[in-house]
PDB file of C-alpha atoms in Angstrom:
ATOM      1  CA  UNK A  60      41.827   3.317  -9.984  1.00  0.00           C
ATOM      2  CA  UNK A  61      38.191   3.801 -10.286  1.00  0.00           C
ATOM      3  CA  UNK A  62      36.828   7.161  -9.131  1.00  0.00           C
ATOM      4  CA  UNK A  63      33.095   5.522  -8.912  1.00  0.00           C
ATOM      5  CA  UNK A  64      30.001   7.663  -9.357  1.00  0.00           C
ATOM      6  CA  UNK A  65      29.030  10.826  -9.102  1.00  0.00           C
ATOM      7  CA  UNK A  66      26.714  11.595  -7.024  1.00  0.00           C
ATOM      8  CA  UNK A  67      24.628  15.239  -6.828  1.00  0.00           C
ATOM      9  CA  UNK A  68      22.562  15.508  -3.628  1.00  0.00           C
ATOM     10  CA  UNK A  69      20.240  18.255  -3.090  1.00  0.00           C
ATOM     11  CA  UNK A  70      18.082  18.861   0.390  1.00  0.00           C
ATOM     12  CA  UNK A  71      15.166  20.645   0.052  1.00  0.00           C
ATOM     13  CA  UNK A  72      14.175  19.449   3.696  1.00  0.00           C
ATOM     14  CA  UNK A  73      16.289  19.960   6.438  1.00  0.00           C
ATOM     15  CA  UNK A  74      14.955  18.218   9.688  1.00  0.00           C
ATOM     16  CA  UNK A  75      15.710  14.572  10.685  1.00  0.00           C
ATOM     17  CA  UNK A  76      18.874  12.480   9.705  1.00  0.00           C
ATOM     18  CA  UNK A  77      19.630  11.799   5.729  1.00  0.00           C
ATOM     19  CA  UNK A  78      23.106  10.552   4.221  1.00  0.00           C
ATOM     20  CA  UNK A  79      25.877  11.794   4.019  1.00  0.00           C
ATOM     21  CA  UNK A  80      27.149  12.395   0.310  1.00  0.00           C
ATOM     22  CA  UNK A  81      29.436   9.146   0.388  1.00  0.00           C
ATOM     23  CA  UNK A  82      27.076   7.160   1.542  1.00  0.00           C
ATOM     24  CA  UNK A  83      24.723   7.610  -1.692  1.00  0.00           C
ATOM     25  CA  UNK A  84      28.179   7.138  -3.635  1.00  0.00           C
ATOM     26  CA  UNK A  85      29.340   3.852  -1.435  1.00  0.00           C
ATOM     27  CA  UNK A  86      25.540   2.815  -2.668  1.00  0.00           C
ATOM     28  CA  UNK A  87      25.410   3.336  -5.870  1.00  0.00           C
ATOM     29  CA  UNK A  88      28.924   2.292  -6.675  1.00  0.00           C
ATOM     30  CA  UNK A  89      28.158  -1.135  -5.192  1.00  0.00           C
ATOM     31  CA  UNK A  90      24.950  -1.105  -7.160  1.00  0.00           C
ATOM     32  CA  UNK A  91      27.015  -0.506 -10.627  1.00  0.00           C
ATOM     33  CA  UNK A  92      30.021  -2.170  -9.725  1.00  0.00           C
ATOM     34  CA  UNK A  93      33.279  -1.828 -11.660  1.00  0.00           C
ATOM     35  CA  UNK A  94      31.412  -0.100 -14.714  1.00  0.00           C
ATOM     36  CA  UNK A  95      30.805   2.824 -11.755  1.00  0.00           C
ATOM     37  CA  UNK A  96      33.097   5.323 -13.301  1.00  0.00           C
ATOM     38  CA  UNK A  97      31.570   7.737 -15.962  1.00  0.00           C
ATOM     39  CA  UNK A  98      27.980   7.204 -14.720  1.00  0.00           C
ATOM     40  CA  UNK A  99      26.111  10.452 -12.950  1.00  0.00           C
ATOM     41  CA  UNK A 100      23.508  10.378 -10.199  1.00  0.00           C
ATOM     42  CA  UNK A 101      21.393  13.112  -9.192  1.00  0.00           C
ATOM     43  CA  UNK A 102      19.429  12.562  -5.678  1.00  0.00           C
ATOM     44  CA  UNK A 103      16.589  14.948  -3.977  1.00  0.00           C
ATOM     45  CA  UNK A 104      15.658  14.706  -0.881  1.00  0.00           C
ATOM     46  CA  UNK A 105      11.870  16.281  -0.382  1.00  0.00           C
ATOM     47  CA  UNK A 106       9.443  16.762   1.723  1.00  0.00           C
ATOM     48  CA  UNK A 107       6.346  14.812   2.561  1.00  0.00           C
ATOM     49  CA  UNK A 108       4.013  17.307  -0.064  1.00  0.00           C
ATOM     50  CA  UNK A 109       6.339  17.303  -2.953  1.00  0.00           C
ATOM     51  CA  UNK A 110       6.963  13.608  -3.089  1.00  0.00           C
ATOM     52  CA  UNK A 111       3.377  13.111  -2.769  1.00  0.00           C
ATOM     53  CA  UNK A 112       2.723  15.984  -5.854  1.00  0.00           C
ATOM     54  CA  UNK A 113       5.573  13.813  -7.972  1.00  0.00           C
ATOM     55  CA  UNK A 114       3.811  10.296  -6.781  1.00  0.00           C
ATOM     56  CA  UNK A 115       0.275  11.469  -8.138  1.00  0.00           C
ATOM     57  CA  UNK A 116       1.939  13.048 -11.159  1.00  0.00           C
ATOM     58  CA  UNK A 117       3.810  10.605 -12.417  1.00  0.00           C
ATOM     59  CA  UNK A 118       2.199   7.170 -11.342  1.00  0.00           C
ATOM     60  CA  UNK A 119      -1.132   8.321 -10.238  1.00  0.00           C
ATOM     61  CA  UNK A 120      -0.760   7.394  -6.432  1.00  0.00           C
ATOM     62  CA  UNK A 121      -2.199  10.223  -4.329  1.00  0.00           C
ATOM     63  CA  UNK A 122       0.085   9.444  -1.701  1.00  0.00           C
ATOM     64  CA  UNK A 123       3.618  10.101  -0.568  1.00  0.00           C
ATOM     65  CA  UNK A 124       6.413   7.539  -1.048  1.00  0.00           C
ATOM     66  CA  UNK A 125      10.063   6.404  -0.325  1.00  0.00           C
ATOM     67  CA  UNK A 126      11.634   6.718  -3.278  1.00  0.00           C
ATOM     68  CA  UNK A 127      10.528   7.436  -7.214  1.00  0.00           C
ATOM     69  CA  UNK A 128      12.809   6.785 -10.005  1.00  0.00           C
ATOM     70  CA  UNK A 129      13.345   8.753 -13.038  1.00  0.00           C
ATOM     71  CA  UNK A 130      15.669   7.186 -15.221  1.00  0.00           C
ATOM     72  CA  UNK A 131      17.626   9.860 -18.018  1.00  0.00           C
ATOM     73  CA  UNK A 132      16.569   9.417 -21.603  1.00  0.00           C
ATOM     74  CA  UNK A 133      18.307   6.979 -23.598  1.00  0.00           C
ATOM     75  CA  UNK A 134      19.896   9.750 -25.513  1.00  0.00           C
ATOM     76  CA  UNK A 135      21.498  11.502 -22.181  1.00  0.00           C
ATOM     77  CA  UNK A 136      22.545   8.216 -20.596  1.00  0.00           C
ATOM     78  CA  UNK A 137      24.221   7.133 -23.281  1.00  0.00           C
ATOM     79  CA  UNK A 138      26.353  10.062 -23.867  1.00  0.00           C
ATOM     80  CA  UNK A 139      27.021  11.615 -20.700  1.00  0.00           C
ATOM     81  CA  UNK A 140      26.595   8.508 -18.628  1.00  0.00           C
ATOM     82  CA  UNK A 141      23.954   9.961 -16.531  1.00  0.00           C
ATOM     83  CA  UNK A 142      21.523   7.482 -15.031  1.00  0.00           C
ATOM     84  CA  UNK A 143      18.442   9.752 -13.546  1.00  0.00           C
ATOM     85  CA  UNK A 144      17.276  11.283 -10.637  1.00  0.00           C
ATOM     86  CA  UNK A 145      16.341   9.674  -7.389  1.00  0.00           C
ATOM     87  CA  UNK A 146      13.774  11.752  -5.399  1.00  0.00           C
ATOM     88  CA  UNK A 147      13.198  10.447  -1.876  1.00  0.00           C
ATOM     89  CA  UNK A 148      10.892  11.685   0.809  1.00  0.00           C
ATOM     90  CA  UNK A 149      12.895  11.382   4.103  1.00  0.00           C
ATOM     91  CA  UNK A 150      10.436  11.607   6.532  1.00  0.00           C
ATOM     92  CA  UNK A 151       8.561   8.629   4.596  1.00  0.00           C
ATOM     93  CA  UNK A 152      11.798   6.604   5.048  1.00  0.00           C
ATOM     94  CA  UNK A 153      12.076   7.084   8.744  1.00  0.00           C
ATOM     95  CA  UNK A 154       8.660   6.537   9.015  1.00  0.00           C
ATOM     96  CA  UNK A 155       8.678   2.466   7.343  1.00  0.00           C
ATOM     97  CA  UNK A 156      12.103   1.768   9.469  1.00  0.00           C
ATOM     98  CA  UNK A 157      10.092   2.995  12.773  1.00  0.00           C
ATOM     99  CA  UNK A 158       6.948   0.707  11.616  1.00  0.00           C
ATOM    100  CA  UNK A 159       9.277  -2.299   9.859  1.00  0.00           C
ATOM    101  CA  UNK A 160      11.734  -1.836  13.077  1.00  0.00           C
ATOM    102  CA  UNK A 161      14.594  -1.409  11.228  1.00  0.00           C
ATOM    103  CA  UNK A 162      17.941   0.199  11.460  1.00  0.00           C
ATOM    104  CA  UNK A 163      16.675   3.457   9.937  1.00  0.00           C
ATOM    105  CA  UNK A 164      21.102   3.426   7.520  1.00  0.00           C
ATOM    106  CA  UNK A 165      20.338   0.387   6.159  1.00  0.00           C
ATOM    107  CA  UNK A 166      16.521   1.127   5.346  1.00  0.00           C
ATOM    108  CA  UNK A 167      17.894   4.320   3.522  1.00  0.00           C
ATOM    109  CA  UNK A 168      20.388   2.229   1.739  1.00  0.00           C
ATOM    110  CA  UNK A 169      17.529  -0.265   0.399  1.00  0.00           C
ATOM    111  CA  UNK A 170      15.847   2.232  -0.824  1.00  0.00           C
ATOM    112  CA  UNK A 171      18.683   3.780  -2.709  1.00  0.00           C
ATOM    113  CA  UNK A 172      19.629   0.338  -3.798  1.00  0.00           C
ATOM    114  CA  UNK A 173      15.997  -0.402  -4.930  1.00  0.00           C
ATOM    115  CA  UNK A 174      15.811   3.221  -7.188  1.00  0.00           C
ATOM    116  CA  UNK A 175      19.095   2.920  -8.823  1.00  0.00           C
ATOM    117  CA  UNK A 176      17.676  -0.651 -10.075  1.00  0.00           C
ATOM    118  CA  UNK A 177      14.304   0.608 -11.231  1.00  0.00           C
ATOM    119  CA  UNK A 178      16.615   3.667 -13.352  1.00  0.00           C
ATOM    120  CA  UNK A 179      18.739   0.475 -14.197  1.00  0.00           C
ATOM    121  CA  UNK A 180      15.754  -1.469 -15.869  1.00  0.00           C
ATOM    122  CA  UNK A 181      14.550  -3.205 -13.556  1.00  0.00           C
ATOM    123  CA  UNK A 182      10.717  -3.526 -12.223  1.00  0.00           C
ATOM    124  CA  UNK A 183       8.444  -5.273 -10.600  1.00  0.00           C
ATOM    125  CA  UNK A 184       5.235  -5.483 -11.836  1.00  0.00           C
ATOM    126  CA  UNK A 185       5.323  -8.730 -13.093  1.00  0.00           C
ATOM    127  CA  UNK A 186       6.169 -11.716 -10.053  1.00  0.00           C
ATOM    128  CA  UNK A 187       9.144 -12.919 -12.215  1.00  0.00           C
ATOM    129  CA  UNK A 188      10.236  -9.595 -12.662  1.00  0.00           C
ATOM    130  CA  UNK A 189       9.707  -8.893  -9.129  1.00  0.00           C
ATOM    131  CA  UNK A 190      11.840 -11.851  -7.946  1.00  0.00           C
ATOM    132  CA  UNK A 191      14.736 -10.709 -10.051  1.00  0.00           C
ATOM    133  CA  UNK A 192      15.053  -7.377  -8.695  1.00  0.00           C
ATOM    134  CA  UNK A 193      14.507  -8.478  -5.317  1.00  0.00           C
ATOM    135  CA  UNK A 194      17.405 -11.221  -5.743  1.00  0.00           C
ATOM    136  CA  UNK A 195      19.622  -8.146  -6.667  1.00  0.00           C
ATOM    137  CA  UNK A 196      18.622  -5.950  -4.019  1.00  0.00           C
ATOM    138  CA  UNK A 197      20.212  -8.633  -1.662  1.00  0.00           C
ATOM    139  CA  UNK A 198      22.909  -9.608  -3.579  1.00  0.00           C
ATOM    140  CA  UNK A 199      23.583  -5.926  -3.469  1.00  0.00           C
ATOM    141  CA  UNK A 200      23.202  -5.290   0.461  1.00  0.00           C
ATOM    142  CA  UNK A 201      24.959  -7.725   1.880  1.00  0.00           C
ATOM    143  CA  UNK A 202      27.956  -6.704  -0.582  1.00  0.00           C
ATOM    144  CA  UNK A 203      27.209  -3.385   2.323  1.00  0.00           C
ATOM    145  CA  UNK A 204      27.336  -5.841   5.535  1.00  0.00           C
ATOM    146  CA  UNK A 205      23.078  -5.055   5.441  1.00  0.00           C
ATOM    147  CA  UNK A 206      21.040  -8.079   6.050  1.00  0.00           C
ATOM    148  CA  UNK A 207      18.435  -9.194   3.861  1.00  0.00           C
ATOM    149  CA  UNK A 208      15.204  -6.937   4.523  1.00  0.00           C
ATOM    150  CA  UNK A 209      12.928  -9.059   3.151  1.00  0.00           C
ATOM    151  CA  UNK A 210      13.322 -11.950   5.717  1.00  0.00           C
ATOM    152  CA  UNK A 211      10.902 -10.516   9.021  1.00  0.00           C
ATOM    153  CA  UNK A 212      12.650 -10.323  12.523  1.00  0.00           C
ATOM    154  CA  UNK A 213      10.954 -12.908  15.073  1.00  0.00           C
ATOM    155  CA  UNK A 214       9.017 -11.082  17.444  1.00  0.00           C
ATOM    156  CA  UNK A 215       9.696 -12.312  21.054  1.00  0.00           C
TER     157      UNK A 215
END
């Protein structure tokens, strides 16, 4: 049997819910599917500061964000299996699901879902390219029971 991912989670904030450690390997195993096995994922959780510092850095956004991506060189992925790091700004999560009014678990999930494509190859610059990866994202979460969060809840 498959042992999945692994998964390396490190908090440098402590306040407000995050994930448990499964949950990041429930989502990235369903992300990779049966080729999970052999492939490494490292996760940091930051605050609002740092993932603004990274987000100017390293695409020139002078802003703080969900999630940013940093796939592994070619070189590492390809012999150790490790995909990148994800580095994801908690309170910035909590924040969208409070304005999008969603459940705040299957926002974090997204997000995860939505990283581990981007260090998969995926993008979306481009409106094809966009599509694509947005296709996978719900192929993806409802694989996870999670609804499709593109599609808007009726007000009433």
């Amino acid at each position: 049997m498959s042992t999945g991912a692994s998964v390396s989670v490190s908090r440098q904030v402590r306040r407000g819910w995050t994930p448990a450690a499964r949950d990041f390997r429930l989502w990235a195993d369903t992300v990779l599917g049966q080729g999970a096995s052999g492939h490494e994922l490292s996760v940091l959780l930051v605050g609002e500061r740092r993932s603004r510092t990274l987000n100017a850095r390293y695409r020139g956004r002078d802003k703080s964000t969900n999630v940013l991506s940093f796939p592994a060189p070619p070189v590492a992925s390809q012999s150790s299996g490790m995909l990148g790091d994800l580095v994801i700004c908690p309170a910035v999560l909590r924040a969208e699901a409070r304005e999008q009014d969603k459940d705040v678990r299957a926002h974090w999930a997204h997000m995860v879902v939505h990283g581990m494509l981007h260090l998969l190859g995926y993008d979306h610059e481009r409106e094809p390219d966009a599509q694509r990866m947005e296709r996978r994202e719900v192929r993806v979460l409802r694989r996870l029971g999670i609804a499709n969060p593109y599609v808007r809840k009726s007000k009433r």
